[in-house]
Short mmCIF file of C-alpha atoms in Angstrom, two decimals:
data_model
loop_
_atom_site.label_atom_id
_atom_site.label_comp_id
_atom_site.label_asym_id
_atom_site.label_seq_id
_atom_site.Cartn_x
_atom_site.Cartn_y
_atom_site.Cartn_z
CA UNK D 129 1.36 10.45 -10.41
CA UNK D 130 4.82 10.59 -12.10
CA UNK D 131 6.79 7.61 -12.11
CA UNK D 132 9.66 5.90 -9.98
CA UNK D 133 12.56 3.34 -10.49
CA UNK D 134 14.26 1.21 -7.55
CA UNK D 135 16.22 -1.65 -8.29
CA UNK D 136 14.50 -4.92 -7.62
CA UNK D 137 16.68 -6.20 -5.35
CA UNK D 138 19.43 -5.05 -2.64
CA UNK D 139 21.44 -7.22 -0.09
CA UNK D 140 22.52 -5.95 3.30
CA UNK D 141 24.33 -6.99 6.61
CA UNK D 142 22.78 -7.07 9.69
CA UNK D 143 23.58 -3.86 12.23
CA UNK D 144 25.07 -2.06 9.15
CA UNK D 145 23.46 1.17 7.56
CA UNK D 146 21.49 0.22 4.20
CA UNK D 147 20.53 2.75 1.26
CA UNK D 148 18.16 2.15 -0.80
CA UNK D 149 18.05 4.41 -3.88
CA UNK D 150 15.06 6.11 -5.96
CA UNK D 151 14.67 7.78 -9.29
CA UNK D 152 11.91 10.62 -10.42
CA UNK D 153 13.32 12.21 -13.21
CA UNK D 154 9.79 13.27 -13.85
CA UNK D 155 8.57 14.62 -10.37
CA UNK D 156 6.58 18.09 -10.18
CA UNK D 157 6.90 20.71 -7.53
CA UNK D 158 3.97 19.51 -6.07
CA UNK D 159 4.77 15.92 -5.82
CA UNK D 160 5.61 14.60 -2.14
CA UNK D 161 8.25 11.78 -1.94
CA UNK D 162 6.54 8.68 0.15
CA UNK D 163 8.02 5.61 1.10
CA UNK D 164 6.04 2.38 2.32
CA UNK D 165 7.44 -1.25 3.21
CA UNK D 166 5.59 -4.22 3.09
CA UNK D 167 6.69 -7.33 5.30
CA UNK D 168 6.52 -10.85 4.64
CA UNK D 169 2.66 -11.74 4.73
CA UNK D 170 1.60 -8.04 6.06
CA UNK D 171 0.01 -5.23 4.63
CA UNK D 172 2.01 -2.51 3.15
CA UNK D 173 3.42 -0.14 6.42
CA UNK D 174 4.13 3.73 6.36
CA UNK D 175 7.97 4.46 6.48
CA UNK D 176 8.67 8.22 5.76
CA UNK D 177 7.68 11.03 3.74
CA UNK D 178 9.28 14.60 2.32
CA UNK D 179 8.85 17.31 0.11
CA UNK D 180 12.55 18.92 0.02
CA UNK D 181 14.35 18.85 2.95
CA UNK D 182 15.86 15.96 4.57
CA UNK D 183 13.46 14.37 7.21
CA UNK D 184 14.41 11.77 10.01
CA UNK D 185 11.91 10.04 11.76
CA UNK D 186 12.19 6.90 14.26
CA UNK D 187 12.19 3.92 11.47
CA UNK D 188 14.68 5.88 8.84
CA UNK D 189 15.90 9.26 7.09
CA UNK D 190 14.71 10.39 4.14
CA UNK D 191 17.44 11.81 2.27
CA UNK D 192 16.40 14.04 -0.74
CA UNK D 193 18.48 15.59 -3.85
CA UNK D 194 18.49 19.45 -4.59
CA UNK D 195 17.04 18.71 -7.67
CA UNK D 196 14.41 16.36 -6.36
CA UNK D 197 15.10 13.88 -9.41
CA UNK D 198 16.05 11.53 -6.65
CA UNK D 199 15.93 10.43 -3.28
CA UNK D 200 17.77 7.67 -1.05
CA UNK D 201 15.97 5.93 1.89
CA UNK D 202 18.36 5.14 4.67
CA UNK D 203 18.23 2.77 7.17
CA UNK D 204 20.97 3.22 9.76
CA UNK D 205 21.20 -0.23 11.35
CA UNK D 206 19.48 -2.90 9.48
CA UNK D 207 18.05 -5.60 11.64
CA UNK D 208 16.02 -8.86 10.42
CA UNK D 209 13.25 -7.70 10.82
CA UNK D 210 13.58 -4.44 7.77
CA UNK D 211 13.86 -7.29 5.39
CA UNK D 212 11.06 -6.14 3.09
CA UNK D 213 9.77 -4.79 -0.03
CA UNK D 214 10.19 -0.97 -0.05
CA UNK D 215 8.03 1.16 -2.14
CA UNK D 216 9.16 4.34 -3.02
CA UNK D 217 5.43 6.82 -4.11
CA UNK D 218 5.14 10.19 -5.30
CA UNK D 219 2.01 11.94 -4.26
CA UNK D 220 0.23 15.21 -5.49
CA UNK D 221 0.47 17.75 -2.97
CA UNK D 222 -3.25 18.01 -2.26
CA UNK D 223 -4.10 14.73 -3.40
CA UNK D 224 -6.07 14.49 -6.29
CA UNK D 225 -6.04 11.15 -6.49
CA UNK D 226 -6.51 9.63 -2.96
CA UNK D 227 -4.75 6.02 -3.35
CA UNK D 228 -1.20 5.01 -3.28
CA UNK D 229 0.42 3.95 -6.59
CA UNK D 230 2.52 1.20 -5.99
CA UNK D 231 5.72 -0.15 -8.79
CA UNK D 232 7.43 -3.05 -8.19
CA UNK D 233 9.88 -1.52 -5.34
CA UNK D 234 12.99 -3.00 -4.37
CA UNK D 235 13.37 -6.35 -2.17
CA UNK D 236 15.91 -5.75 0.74
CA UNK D 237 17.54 -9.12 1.98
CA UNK D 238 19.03 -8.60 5.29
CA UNK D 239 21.92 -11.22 6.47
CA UNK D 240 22.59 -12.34 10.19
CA UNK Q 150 -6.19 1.27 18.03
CA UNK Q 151 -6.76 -2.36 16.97
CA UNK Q 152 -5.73 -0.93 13.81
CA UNK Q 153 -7.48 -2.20 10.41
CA UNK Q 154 -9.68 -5.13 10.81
CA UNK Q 155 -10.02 -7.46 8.36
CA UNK Q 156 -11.83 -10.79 7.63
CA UNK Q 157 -11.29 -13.33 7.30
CA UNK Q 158 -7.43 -13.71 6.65
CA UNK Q 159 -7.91 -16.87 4.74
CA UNK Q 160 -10.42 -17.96 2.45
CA UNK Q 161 -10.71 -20.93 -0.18
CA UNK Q 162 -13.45 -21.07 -2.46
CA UNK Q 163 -14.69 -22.93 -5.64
CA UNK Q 164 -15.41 -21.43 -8.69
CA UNK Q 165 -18.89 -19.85 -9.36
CA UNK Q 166 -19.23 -19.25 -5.24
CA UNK Q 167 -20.19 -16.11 -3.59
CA UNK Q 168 -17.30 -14.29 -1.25
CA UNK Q 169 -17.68 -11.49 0.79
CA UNK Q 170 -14.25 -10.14 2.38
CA UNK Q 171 -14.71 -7.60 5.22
CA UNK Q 172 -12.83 -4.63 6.73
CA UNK Q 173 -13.25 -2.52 9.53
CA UNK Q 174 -11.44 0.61 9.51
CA UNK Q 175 -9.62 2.20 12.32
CA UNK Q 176 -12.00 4.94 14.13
CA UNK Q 177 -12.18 8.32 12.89
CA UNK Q 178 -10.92 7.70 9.59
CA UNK Q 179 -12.72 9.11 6.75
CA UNK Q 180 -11.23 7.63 3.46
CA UNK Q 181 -11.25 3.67 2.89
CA UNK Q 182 -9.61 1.88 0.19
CA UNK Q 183 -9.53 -1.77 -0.98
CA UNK Q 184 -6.38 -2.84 -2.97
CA UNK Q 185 -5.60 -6.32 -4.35
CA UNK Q 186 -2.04 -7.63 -4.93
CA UNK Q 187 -0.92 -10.37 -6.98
CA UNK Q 188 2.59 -11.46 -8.58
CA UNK Q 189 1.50 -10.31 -11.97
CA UNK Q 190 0.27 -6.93 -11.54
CA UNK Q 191 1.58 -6.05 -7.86
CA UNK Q 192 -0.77 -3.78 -5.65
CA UNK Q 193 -3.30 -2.15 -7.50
CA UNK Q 194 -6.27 -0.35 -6.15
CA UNK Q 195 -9.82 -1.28 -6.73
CA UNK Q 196 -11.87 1.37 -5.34
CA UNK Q 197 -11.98 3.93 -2.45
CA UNK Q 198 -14.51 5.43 -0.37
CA UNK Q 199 -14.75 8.97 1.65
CA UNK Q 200 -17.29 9.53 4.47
CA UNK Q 201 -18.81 5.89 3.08
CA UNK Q 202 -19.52 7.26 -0.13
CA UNK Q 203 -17.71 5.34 -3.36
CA UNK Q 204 -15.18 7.96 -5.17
CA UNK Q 205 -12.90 6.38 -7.90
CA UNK Q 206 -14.15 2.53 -8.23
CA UNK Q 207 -12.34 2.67 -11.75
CA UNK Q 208 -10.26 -0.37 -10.17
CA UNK Q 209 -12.82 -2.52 -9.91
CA UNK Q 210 -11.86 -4.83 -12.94
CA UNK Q 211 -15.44 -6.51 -13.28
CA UNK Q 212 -18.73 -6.55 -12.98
CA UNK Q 213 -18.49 -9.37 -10.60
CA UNK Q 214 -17.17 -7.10 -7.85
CA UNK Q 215 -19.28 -4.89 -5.90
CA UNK Q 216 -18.39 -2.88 -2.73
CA UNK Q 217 -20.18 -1.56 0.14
CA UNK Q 218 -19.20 0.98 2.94
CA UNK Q 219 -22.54 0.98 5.05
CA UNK Q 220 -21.54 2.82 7.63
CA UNK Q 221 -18.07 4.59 9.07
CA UNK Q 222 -16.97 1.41 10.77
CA UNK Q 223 -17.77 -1.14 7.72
CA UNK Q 224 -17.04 -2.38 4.50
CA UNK Q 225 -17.41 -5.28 2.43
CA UNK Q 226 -16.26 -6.48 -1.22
CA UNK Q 227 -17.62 -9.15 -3.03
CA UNK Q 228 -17.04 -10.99 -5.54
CA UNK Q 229 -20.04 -13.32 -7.31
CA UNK Q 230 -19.49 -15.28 -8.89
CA UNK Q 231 -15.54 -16.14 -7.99
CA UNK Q 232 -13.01 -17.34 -10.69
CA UNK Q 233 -9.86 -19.00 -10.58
CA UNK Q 234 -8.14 -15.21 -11.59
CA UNK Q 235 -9.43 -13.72 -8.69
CA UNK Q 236 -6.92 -15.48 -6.48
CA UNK Q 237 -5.09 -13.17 -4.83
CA UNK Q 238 -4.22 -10.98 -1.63
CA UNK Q 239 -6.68 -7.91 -0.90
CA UNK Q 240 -5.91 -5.24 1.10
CA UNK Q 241 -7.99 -2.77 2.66
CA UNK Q 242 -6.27 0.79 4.23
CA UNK Q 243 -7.92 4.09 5.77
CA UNK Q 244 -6.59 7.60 6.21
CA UNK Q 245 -8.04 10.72 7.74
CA UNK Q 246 -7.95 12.88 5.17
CA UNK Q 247 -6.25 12.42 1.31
CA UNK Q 248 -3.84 14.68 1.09
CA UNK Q 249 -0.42 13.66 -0.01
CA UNK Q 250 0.97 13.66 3.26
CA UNK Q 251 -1.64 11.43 4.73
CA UNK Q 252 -0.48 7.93 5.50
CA UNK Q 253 -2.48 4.89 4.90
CA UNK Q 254 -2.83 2.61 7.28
CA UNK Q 255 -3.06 -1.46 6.05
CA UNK Q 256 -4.91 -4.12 7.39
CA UNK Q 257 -3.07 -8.04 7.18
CA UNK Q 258 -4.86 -8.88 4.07
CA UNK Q 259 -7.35 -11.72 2.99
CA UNK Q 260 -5.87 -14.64 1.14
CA UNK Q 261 -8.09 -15.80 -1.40
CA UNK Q 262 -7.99 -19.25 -3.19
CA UNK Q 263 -10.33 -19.72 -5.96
CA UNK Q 264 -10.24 -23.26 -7.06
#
């Protein structure tokens, strides 16, 4: 699976839209774009997932470049309870390998 | 759905004992995996299974571990004998199907202490 980058760490207000970026200089055509979260003390949770298009689902929007080098998760109104790591995956379209890779993802502090 | 079962959440152990974590997958799932995360390394799978039969166990960093899926509704990994390195959180997830658009679903994790 190519690789990622996320910054480790990003800040945000409560009840304010949050973005959190992602880098994959090095995707394929095949690759999907997934995005997990893991909570304090909880297992890692399924956020969103896309291809090439844009996709909005009820926990975020997945926004995606043309080129597919990048990607930006966006949350619209950050509440307490998003504070999490977010993991930002690329997966083979078809799956060759069946696991999730995770990298070191980005811790999102949210702020009352 | 209960979602992914697993047990127990907590367990503290002393070096050179047996432990046996346990996960129960959610219903209808064919693929189960067993990850273990740790500051150092992060989340990194051990092995996975599909239709209870052991694909990619290239994970598994030891001898010491050994995995079982029994049945559809069952696994287990254990560890014998335990170390103090084997402290971590593990995490066991199924999917219906691998693709790349499949999601995994997580269970809470067992905390292991080895002391």
């Amino acid at each position: 699976d190519a690789k990622t980058t996320q910054p480790n760490s990003m800040e945000s207000n409560e009840e304010e839209p949050v973005h959190l970026p992602c880098n994959h200089s090095t995707i394929s055509g095949t690759d999907y774009i997934h995005w997990y979260r893991q909570l304090p003390s909880q297992g890692p949770e399924y956020v969103i997932h896309g291809l090439t298009s844009n996709v909005n689902n009820r926990m975020a929007s997945l926004a995606i470049a043309e080129d597919r080098k990048s990607s930006t998760l966006i949350l619209h109104r950050a509440t307490l309870r998003d504070a999490a790591v977010y993991y930002c995956i690329l997966r083979d379209y078809g799956g060759s390998q069946g696991n999730l890779i995770f990298g070191k993802g980005t811790k999102l502090s949210v702020k009352p | 759905d209960a979602g992914v079962i697993q047990s127990p959440r907590h367990e503290v152990t002393e070096m050179g004992q047996e432990v046996t974590l346990r996960c129960k997958p959610i219903s209808g799932h064919d693929y189960l995996f067993w990850y273990r995360q740790t500051m150092m390394r992060g989340l990194e799978l051990l092995i996975y299974f599909n239709n209870n039969v052991p694909i990619d166990d290239s994970g598994m960093p030891e001898d010491r571990f050994s995995a079982k899926m029994p049945n559809a509704s069952f696994s287990t990994l254990k560890i014998q004998p335990s170390e103090p390195r084997d402290s971590a959180v593990y995490f066991c997830a199924s999917s219906l199907g691998r693709g790349s658009y499949n999601e995994q679903f997580f269970g809470p994790g067992t905390r292991l202490t080895v002391l």
